[in-house]
mmCIF file of C-alpha atoms in Angstrom:
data_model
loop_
_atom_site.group_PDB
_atom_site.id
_atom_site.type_symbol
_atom_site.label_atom_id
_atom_site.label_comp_id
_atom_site.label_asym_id
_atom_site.label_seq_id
_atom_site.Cartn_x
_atom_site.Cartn_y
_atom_site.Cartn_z
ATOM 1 C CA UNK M 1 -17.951 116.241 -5.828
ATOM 2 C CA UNK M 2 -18.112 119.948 -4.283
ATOM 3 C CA UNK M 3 -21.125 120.990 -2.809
ATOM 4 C CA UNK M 4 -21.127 124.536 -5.339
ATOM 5 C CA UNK M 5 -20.622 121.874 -8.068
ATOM 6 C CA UNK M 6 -23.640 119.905 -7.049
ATOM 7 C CA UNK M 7 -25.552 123.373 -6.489
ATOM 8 C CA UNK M 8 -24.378 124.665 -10.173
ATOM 9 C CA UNK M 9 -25.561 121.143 -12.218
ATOM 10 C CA UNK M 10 -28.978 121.002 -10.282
ATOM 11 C CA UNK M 11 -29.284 124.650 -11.349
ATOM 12 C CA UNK M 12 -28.456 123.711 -14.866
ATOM 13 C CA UNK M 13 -30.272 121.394 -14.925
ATOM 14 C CA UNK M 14 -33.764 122.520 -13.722
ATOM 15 C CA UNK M 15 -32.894 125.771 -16.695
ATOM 16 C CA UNK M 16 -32.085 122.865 -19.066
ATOM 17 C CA UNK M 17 -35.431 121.312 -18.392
ATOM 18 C CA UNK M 18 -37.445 124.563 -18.692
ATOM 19 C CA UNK M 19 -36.115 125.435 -21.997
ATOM 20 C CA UNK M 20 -36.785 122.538 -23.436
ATOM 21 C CA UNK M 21 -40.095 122.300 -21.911
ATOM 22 C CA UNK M 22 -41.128 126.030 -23.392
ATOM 23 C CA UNK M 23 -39.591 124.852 -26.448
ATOM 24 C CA UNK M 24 -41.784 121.661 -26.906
ATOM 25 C CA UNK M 25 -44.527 123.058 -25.685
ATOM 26 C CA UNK M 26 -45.040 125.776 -28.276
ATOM 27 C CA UNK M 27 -44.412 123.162 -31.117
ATOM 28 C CA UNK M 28 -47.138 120.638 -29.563
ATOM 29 C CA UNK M 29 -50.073 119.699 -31.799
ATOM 30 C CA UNK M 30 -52.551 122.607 -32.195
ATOM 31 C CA UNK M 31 -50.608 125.162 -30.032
ATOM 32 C CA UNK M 32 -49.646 127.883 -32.343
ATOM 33 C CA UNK M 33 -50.762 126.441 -35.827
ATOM 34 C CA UNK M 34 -52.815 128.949 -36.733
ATOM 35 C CA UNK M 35 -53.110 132.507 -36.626
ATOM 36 C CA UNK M 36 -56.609 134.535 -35.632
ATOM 37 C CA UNK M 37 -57.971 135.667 -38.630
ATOM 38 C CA UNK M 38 -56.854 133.353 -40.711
ATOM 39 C CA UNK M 39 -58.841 130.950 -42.613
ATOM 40 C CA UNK M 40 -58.179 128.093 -40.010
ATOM 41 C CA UNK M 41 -59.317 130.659 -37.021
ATOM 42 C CA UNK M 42 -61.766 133.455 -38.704
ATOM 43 C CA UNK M 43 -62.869 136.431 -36.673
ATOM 44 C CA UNK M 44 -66.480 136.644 -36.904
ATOM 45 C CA UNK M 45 -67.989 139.787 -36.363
ATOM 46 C CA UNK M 46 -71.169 140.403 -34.795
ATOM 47 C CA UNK M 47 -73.137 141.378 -37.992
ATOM 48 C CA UNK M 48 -72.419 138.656 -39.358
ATOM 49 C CA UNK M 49 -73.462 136.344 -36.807
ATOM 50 C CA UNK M 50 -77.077 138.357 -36.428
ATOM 51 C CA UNK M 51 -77.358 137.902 -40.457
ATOM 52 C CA UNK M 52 -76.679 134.060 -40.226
ATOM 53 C CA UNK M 53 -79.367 133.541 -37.202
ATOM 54 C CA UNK M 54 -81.919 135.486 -39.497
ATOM 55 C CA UNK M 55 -80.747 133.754 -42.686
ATOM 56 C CA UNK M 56 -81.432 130.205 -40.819
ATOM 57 C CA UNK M 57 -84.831 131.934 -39.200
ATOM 58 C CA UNK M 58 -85.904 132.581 -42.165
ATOM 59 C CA UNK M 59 -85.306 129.105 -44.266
ATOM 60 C CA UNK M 60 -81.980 130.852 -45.920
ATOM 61 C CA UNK M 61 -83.937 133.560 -48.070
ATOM 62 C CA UNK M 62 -81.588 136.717 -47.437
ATOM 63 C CA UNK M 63 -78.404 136.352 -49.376
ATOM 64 C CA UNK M 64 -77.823 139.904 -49.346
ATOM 65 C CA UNK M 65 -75.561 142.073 -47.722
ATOM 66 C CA UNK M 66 -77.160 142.186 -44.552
ATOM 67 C CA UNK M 67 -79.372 144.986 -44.935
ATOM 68 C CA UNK M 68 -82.820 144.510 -45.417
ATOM 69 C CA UNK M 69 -85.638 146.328 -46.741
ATOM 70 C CA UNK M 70 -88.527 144.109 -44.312
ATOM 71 C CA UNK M 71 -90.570 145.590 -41.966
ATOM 72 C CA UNK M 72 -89.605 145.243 -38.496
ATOM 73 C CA UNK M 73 -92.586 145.669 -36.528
ATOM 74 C CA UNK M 74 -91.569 146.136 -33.349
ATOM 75 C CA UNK M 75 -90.059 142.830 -32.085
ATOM 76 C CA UNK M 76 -87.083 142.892 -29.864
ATOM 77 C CA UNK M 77 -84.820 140.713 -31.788
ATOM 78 C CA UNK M 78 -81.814 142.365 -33.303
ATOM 79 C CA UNK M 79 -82.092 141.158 -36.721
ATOM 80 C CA UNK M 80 -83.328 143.160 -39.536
ATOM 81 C CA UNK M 81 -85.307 140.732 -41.431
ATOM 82 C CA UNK M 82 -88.553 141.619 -40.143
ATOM 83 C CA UNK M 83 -89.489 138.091 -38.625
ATOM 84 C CA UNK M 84 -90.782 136.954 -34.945
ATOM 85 C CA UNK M 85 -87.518 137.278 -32.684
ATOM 86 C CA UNK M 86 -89.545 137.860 -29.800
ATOM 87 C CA UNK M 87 -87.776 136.008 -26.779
ATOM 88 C CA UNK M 88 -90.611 133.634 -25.218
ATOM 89 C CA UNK M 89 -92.680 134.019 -22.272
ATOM 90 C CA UNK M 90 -91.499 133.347 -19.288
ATOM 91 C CA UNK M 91 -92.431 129.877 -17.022
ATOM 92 C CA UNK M 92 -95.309 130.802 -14.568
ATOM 93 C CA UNK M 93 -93.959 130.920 -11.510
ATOM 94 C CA UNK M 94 -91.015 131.320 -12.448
ATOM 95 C CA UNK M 95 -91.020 134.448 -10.397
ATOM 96 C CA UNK M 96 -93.017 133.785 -7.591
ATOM 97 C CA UNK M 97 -91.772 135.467 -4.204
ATOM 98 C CA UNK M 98 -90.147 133.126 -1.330
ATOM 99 C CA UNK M 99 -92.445 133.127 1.715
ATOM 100 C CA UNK M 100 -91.911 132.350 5.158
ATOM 101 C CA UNK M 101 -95.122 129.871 6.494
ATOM 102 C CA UNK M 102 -95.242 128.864 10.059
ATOM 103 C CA UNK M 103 -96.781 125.438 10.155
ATOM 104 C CA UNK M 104 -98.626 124.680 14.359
ATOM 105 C CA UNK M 105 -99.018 121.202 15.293
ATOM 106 C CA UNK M 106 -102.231 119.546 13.413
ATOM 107 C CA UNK M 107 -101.750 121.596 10.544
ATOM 108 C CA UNK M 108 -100.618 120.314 6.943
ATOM 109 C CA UNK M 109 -99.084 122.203 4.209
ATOM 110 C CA UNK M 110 -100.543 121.151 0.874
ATOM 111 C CA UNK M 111 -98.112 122.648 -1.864
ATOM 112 C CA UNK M 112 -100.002 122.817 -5.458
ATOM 113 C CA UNK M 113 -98.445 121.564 -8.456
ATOM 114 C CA UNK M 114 -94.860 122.626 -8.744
ATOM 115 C CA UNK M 115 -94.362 124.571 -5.178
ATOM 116 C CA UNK M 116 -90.930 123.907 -3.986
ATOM 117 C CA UNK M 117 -90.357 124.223 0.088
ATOM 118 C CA UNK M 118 -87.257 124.537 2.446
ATOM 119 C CA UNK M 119 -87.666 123.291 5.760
ATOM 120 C CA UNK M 120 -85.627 125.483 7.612
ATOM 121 C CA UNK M 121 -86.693 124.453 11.631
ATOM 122 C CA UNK M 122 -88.611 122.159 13.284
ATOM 123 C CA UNK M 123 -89.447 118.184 12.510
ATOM 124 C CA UNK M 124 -91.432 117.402 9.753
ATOM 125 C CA UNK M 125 -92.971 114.648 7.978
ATOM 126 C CA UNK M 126 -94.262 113.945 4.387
ATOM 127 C CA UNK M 127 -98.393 113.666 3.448
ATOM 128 C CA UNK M 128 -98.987 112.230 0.189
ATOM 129 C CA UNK M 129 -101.797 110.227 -1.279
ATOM 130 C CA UNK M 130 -100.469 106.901 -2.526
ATOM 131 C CA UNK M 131 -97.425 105.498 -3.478
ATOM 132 C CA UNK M 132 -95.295 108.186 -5.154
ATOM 133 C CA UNK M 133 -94.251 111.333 -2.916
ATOM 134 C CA UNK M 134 -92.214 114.445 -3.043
ATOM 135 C CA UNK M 135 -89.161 114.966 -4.773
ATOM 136 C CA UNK M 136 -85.785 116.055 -2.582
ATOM 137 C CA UNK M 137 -84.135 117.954 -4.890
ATOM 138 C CA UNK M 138 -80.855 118.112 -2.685
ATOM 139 C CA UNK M 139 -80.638 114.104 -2.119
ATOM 140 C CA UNK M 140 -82.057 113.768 -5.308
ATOM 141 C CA UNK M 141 -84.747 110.957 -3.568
ATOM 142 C CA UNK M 142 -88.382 110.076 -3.267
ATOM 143 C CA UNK M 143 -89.801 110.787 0.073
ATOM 144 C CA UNK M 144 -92.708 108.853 0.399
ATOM 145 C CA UNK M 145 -95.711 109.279 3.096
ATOM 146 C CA UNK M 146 -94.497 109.042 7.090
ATOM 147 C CA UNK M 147 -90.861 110.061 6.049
ATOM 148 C CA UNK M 148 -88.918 112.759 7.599
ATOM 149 C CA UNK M 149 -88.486 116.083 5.466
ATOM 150 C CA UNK M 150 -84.623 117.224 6.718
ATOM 151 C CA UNK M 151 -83.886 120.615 6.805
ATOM 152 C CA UNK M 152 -82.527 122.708 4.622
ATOM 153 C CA UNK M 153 -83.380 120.615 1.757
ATOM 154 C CA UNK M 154 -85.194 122.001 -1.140
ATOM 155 C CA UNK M 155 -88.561 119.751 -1.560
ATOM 156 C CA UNK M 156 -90.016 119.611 -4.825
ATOM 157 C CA UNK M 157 -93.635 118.779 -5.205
ATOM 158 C CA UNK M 158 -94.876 117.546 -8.530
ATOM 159 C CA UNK M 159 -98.722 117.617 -7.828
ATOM 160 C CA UNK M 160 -101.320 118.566 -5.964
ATOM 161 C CA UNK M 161 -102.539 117.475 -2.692
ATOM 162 C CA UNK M 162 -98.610 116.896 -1.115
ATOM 163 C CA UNK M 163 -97.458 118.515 1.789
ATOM 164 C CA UNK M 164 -95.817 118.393 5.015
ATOM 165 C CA UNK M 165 -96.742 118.398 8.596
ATOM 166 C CA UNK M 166 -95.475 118.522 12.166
ATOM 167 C CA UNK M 167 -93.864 114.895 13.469
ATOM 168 C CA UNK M 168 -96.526 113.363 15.545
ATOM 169 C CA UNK M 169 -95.481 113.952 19.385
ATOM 170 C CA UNK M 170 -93.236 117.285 18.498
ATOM 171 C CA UNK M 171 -95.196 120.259 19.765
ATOM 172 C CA UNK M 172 -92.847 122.941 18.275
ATOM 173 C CA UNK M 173 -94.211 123.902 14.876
ATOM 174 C CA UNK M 174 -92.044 124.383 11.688
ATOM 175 C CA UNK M 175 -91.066 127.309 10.088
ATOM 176 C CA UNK M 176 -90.888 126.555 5.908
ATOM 177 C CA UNK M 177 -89.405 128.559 2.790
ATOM 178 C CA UNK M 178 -92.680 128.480 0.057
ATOM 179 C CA UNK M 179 -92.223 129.078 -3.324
ATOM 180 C CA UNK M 180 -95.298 128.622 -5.566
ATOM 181 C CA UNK M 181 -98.776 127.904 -4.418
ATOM 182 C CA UNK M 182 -100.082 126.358 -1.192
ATOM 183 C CA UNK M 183 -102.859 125.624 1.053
ATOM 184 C CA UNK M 184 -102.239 125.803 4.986
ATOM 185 C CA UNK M 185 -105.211 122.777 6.267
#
């Protein structure tokens, strides 16, 4: 066979294979069934939506058109039905401020109940009281008293009276991301 022969089938056939490949493709289950808008794929506006959430809110009791004569007394929901749509408070602590902490040699920091740390230089070492410790978020593992704290790995601390310290021996002192509440001892 000529080479321009062989060069004119393989082109054939790769258009051949394409084409049929759009052409199944479009006819596959689900792909072009239905139309948007139609009853198989509504279009849902907004309004309706907002007059659904308050409807189920509410225990179903607005039927209407989605206006409402209630009172809405000054919550920052978006629906007009007058009822609590108040977003909730947010976590304490939630936006507590990252601080740097320099921890010396001899000196242990105790993070209270849900203070998160990032060891970010020097060698340290957990403190905990008995046998459950601090929670490495990255590793997802318990480090329990006497183990090393790596770096760079965010330490969760679920209670009070946890904390890290300098590894016996090292005489550099750390230098630790805080978030949360702690006690420098």
């Amino acid at each position: 066979m000529k080479p321009y022969m062989k060069v004119s089938l393989a082109a054939l056939a790769i258009g051949v294979g394409v084409w049929v490949g759009s052409v199944y493709s479009n006819t596959a289950i689900g792909a072009g069934t239905s139309q948007p808008g139609t009853v198989d794929d509504p279009v849902v506006t907004k309004s309706y939506v907002d007059q659904q959430i308050q409807k189920a809110l509410n225990g179903g009791s607005n039927t209407g058109s989605g206006s409402s004569t209630g009172n809405n007394s000054g919550s920052t929901g978006t629906g007009s039905t007058g009822g609590d749509t108040s977003l909730p408070p947010v976590v304490s602590g939630a936006s507590d401020a990252v601080e740097i902490v320099t921890v010396k040699p001899g000196q242990q920091l105790i993070g209270a109940s849900g203070a998160e740390f990032i060891v970010r230089s020097g060698k340290a070492v957990i403190v905990s009281e008995g046998t459950n410790g601090v929670a490495d978020l990255t590793d997802g593992v318990d480090l329990t008293n006497g183990q090393a704290a790596p770096t760079n790995h965010l330490l969760s601390f679920p209670r009070d009276g946890r904390g890290i310290t300098v590894l016996d021996g090292n005489k550099y002192s750390l230098t630790v991301m805080v978030r949360g509440g702690y006690s420098l001892k």
